[in-house]
Amino acid sequence: AQTVTQSQPEMSVQEAETVTLSCTYDTSESDYYLFWYKQPPSRQMILVIRQEAYKQQNATENRFSVNFQKAAKSFSLKISDSQLGDAAMYFCAYRVNNNAGNMLTFGGGTRLMVKP
Amino acid sequence: NAGVMQNPRHLVRRRGQEARLRCSPMKGHSHVYWYRQLPEEGLKFMVYLQKENIIDESGMPKERFSAEFPKEGPSILRIQQVVRGDSAAYFCASSPRSSGANVLTFGAGSRLTVL
C-alpha cells in the first residue's frame, strides 16, 4: 500500500523569506503523480503544484517549486518570497497512474504560519 | 462555470440520526470521489463513483455508510445512525476521466458535527 509522510506538523516562516516543506512517500509503482495541496481556513482544497514521476525536471509554479528525488522517494515544496496569504495547511498527495481511478493518498499535513 | 458544489456546508446531527451529504460535480465531470478529513488529519479516500456505478469503495466503513451517484442529480453520501466518531469534514472531488494527467477538483467540504 502507498503511504505519504509529512514529518513536520508545523512550520513557521518570516514574510518574504523562503520555506521548504518535506514529504516522503512509499510505493512500488514507477508511474505516478505527486501533488501539493493548500488548505486555508476556509477548508477549500487548492492545488498548488503537480509533478509527473516520469519527468526529471522539477515542477515550478511562480513562487512554488518542488524538489523531486525519485530514488529517495522525496517530494519537498519550496515557497519563495512567502506571503501572509500562504498561511495554511499544506498536504502532499500521491496517485498512481493507471485506469483504476483518481484516488489520492494524502499525508498528514503541515501547518505553515507566516510571520509579518 | 461553477466548481464542485457541496451542501450543506455544515450539518449537525444527534447520535442515531441520519446524515445526507450532496455533491454536484463540475460540469462535464462524470467521476466523483468522496474523502473524509478527521480533525487535524489529512484526507482519506472513501469511495469512487461514476454515474449509476460504484467503482471503488475500499475506503468506506463497512456499516452505516453508503454512496450513490444517480443518472440524474447529485452524488449522495449517506451515513445512517451517526456516532460522535463520524464528526468530520467530508469532501467531494470530481474529474472528467479516471486516469491520465487530469486533476481532481475539490468542493469546499461539508462539516458534520454529531452531538
CSV table of C-alpha atoms in Angstrom, one decimal:
chain,number,residue,atom,x,y,z
A,1,ALA,CA,0.0,0.0,0.0
A,2,GLN,CA,1.2,3.5,-0.7
A,3,THR,CA,1.9,5.8,2.2
A,4,VAL,CA,2.7,9.5,2.3
A,5,THR,CA,4.5,11.0,5.3
A,6,GLN,CA,4.9,14.7,6.2
A,7,SER,CA,7.3,14.8,9.1
A,8,GLN,CA,6.7,18.5,10.0
A,9,PRO,CA,3.4,19.1,11.8
A,10,GLU,CA,4.1,22.9,11.9
A,11,MET,CA,6.5,25.3,10.2
A,12,SER,CA,7.0,29.0,10.5
A,13,VAL,CA,8.5,31.5,8.1
A,14,GLN,CA,9.1,35.2,8.1
A,15,GLU,CA,7.3,37.1,5.4
A,16,ALA,CA,9.4,37.4,2.2
A,17,GLU,CA,11.6,34.5,3.3
A,18,THR,CA,11.8,31.0,1.8
A,19,VAL,CA,10.5,27.9,3.5
A,20,THR,CA,10.7,24.2,2.5
A,21,LEU,CA,8.0,21.6,3.4
A,22,SER,CA,9.1,18.0,3.4
A,23,CYS,CA,7.2,14.9,2.1
A,24,THR,CA,8.3,11.3,1.6
A,25,TYR,CA,6.3,8.5,0.1
A,26,ASP,CA,6.4,4.8,-0.3
A,27,THR,CA,5.4,3.0,-3.4
A,28,SER,CA,6.4,0.1,-5.6
A,29,GLU,CA,4.9,1.8,-8.7
A,30,SER,CA,7.0,3.5,-11.3
A,31,ASP,CA,4.4,5.7,-12.9
A,32,TYR,CA,2.6,8.1,-10.6
A,33,TYR,CA,1.8,11.7,-9.8
A,34,LEU,CA,2.6,13.8,-6.8
A,35,PHE,CA,0.8,16.9,-5.7
A,36,TRP,CA,0.9,19.6,-3.1
A,37,TYR,CA,-2.5,21.0,-2.0
A,38,LYS,CA,-3.1,24.0,0.1
A,39,GLN,CA,-6.0,24.2,2.6
A,40,PRO,CA,-6.6,27.7,4.0
A,41,PRO,CA,-9.0,28.2,7.0
A,42,SER,CA,-11.9,28.2,4.5
A,43,ARG,CA,-11.1,24.4,4.1
A,44,GLN,CA,-11.1,24.6,0.3
A,45,MET,CA,-8.5,22.3,-1.1
A,46,ILE,CA,-6.5,24.2,-3.7
A,47,LEU,CA,-4.0,22.5,-6.0
A,48,VAL,CA,-0.6,24.2,-5.6
A,49,ILE,CA,1.7,22.1,-7.9
A,50,ARG,CA,1.9,18.8,-9.6
A,51,GLN,CA,4.8,16.5,-10.6
A,52,GLU,CA,4.7,13.6,-13.0
A,53,ALA,CA,7.1,10.8,-11.8
A,54,TYR,CA,8.5,10.2,-15.3
A,55,LYS,CA,9.7,13.8,-15.6
A,56,GLN,CA,13.1,14.5,-14.2
A,57,GLN,CA,12.6,18.3,-14.3
A,58,ASN,CA,11.2,19.7,-11.1
A,59,ALA,CA,7.8,21.4,-11.5
A,60,THR,CA,7.6,25.2,-10.8
A,61,GLU,CA,4.5,27.5,-10.4
A,62,ASN,CA,5.5,31.1,-9.8
A,63,ARG,CA,6.8,31.2,-6.2
A,64,PHE,CA,6.3,27.5,-5.6
A,65,SER,CA,8.7,24.8,-6.7
A,66,VAL,CA,9.4,21.2,-5.8
A,67,ASN,CA,12.5,19.1,-5.3
A,68,PHE,CA,11.6,15.7,-6.6
A,69,GLN,CA,14.0,13.0,-5.7
A,70,LYS,CA,12.6,9.8,-7.2
A,71,ALA,CA,15.2,7.4,-5.9
A,72,ALA,CA,14.8,8.7,-2.4
A,73,LYS,CA,11.0,9.0,-2.8
A,74,SER,CA,11.1,12.5,-1.6
A,75,PHE,CA,9.0,15.4,-2.8
A,76,SER,CA,9.5,18.7,-1.0
A,77,LEU,CA,7.8,22.0,-1.6
A,78,LYS,CA,9.7,25.3,-1.6
A,79,ILE,CA,7.8,28.5,-1.2
A,80,SER,CA,9.9,31.6,-2.1
A,81,ASP,CA,9.1,35.2,-1.0
A,82,SER,CA,6.5,33.9,1.5
A,83,GLN,CA,3.3,36.0,1.8
A,84,LEU,CA,0.8,36.3,4.5
A,85,GLY,CA,-1.8,34.5,2.3
A,86,ASP,CA,0.4,31.5,2.1
A,87,ALA,CA,-0.5,30.6,5.7
A,88,ALA,CA,-2.5,27.4,5.5
A,89,MET,CA,-2.3,23.6,5.9
A,90,TYR,CA,-0.3,22.0,3.1
A,91,PHE,CA,-0.9,18.4,2.1
A,92,CYS,CA,1.3,16.3,0.0
A,93,ALA,CA,-0.5,13.7,-2.1
A,94,TYR,CA,0.2,10.7,-4.3
A,95,ARG,CA,-1.7,9.0,-7.1
A,96,VAL,CA,-0.7,6.0,-9.2
A,97,ASN,CA,-1.2,6.5,-12.9
A,98,ASN,CA,-3.5,3.7,-14.0
A,99,ASN,CA,-7.0,3.3,-15.2
A,100,ALA,CA,-8.3,2.5,-11.8
A,101,GLY,CA,-9.2,6.0,-10.9
A,102,ASN,CA,-8.0,9.2,-9.4
A,103,MET,CA,-7.7,8.2,-5.8
A,104,LEU,CA,-5.3,10.3,-3.9
A,105,THR,CA,-3.3,9.2,-0.9
A,106,PHE,CA,-2.6,12.2,1.4
A,107,GLY,CA,0.0,12.9,4.0
A,108,GLY,CA,-1.0,14.2,7.5
A,109,GLY,CA,-0.3,17.8,6.6
A,110,THR,CA,2.0,20.6,7.6
A,111,ARG,CA,0.6,23.8,9.1
A,112,LEU,CA,2.5,26.8,7.8
A,113,MET,CA,2.5,30.0,9.7
A,114,VAL,CA,3.8,33.2,8.1
A,115,LYS,CA,5.0,36.0,10.4
A,116,PRO,CA,4.7,39.6,9.3
B,1,ASN,CA,-18.5,27.7,-14.7
B,2,ALA,CA,-19.4,26.5,-11.2
B,3,GLY,CA,-16.9,24.3,-9.5
B,4,VAL,CA,-17.8,21.3,-7.4
B,5,MET,CA,-20.8,22.2,-5.2
B,6,GLN,CA,-21.4,20.6,-1.9
B,7,ASN,CA,-24.2,21.0,0.5
B,8,PRO,CA,-24.9,21.5,3.2
B,9,ARG,CA,-21.7,23.3,4.3
B,10,HIS,CA,-22.5,22.5,7.9
B,11,LEU,CA,-24.7,19.8,9.3
B,12,VAL,CA,-25.5,19.0,12.9
B,13,ARG,CA,-27.0,15.7,13.9
B,14,ARG,CA,-27.7,13.9,17.1
B,15,ARG,CA,-26.4,10.4,17.7
B,16,GLY,CA,-28.6,7.8,15.9
B,17,GLN,CA,-29.9,10.2,13.2
B,18,GLU,CA,-29.1,10.1,9.5
B,19,ALA,CA,-26.8,12.4,7.6
B,20,ARG,CA,-27.1,13.1,3.9
B,21,LEU,CA,-24.4,15.0,2.1
B,22,ARG,CA,-24.7,16.1,-1.5
B,23,CYS,CA,-22.2,16.8,-4.2
B,24,SER,CA,-22.7,18.1,-7.7
B,25,PRO,CA,-19.5,17.6,-9.8
B,26,MET,CA,-18.1,20.2,-12.2
B,27,LYS,CA,-19.9,20.5,-15.5
B,28,GLY,CA,-18.5,17.8,-17.8
B,29,HIS,CA,-17.1,15.7,-15.0
B,30,SER,CA,-18.6,12.2,-14.6
B,31,HIS,CA,-16.2,10.8,-12.0
B,32,VAL,CA,-16.9,11.6,-8.3
B,33,TYR,CA,-14.8,10.9,-5.2
B,34,TRP,CA,-15.6,11.2,-1.6
B,35,TYR,CA,-13.0,11.9,1.1
B,36,ARG,CA,-13.2,12.3,4.8
B,37,GLN,CA,-11.0,14.5,6.9
B,38,LEU,CA,-10.9,13.9,10.7
B,39,PRO,CA,-9.8,16.9,12.8
B,40,GLU,CA,-6.0,17.6,12.5
B,41,GLU,CA,-5.6,14.9,9.9
B,42,GLY,CA,-5.2,14.5,6.1
B,43,LEU,CA,-8.0,13.5,3.8
B,44,LYS,CA,-8.8,9.8,3.5
B,45,PHE,CA,-10.3,8.3,0.4
B,46,MET,CA,-13.7,6.7,0.9
B,47,VAL,CA,-15.4,5.9,-2.4
B,48,TYR,CA,-15.2,6.5,-6.2
B,49,LEU,CA,-18.3,6.6,-8.3
B,50,GLN,CA,-19.3,7.1,-11.9
B,51,LYS,CA,-22.9,7.6,-12.9
B,52,GLU,CA,-25.0,4.8,-11.5
B,53,ASN,CA,-21.9,2.8,-10.6
B,54,ILE,CA,-19.7,2.4,-7.6
B,55,ILE,CA,-16.2,1.8,-8.9
B,56,ASP,CA,-14.2,1.6,-5.7
B,57,GLU,CA,-15.5,1.7,-2.2
B,58,SER,CA,-12.4,0.3,-0.5
B,59,GLY,CA,-12.2,3.3,1.9
B,60,MET,CA,-15.8,3.1,3.1
B,61,PRO,CA,-16.7,1.8,6.5
B,62,LYS,CA,-18.5,-1.5,6.1
B,63,GLU,CA,-21.5,-0.4,8.1
B,64,ARG,CA,-23.8,2.6,8.1
B,65,PHE,CA,-22.1,4.4,5.2
B,66,SER,CA,-23.4,4.3,1.6
B,67,ALA,CA,-22.9,6.4,-1.5
B,68,GLU,CA,-24.7,6.8,-4.8
B,69,PHE,CA,-24.4,8.8,-8.0
B,70,PRO,CA,-27.7,8.5,-9.9
B,71,LYS,CA,-28.2,9.1,-13.5
B,72,GLU,CA,-29.8,12.4,-12.7
B,73,GLY,CA,-28.9,14.6,-9.8
B,74,PRO,CA,-26.1,14.9,-7.3
B,75,SER,CA,-24.0,12.3,-5.7
B,76,ILE,CA,-25.1,11.5,-2.2
B,77,LEU,CA,-23.1,10.2,0.8
B,78,ARG,CA,-25.4,8.8,3.4
B,79,ILE,CA,-24.5,8.0,7.0
B,80,GLN,CA,-27.0,6.1,9.0
B,81,GLN,CA,-27.2,6.1,12.8
B,82,VAL,CA,-24.4,8.6,13.2
B,83,VAL,CA,-22.0,8.4,16.1
B,84,ARG,CA,-19.7,11.0,17.5
B,85,GLY,CA,-16.7,9.5,15.6
B,86,ASP,CA,-18.4,10.4,12.3
B,87,SER,CA,-17.8,14.1,13.1
B,88,ALA,CA,-15.5,15.2,10.3
B,89,ALA,CA,-15.3,17.3,7.1
B,90,TYR,CA,-16.5,15.3,4.1
B,91,PHE,CA,-15.0,16.4,0.8
B,92,CYS,CA,-16.2,15.6,-2.7
B,93,ALA,CA,-14.0,15.9,-5.8
B,94,SER,CA,-14.6,15.3,-9.4
B,95,SER,CA,-12.6,14.7,-12.6
B,96,PRO,CA,-13.5,14.3,-16.3
B,97,ARG,CA,-11.8,10.9,-16.6
B,98,SER,CA,-10.4,8.2,-14.4
B,99,SER,CA,-6.8,8.4,-15.3
B,100,GLY,CA,-4.1,10.4,-17.1
B,101,ALA,CA,-2.9,13.9,-16.1
B,102,ASN,CA,-6.3,15.2,-15.1
B,103,VAL,CA,-6.5,16.7,-11.7
B,104,LEU,CA,-9.2,16.3,-9.1
B,105,THR,CA,-11.2,19.4,-8.4
B,106,PHE,CA,-12.4,19.6,-4.8
B,107,GLY,CA,-15.6,21.1,-3.3
B,108,ALA,CA,-15.5,23.2,-0.2
B,109,GLY,CA,-16.5,20.3,2.0
B,110,SER,CA,-19.4,19.5,4.3
B,111,ARG,CA,-18.6,19.6,8.1
B,112,LEU,CA,-20.7,17.1,10.0
B,113,THR,CA,-21.0,17.6,13.8
B,114,VAL,CA,-22.6,14.8,15.8
B,115,LEU,CA,-23.8,15.8,19.2
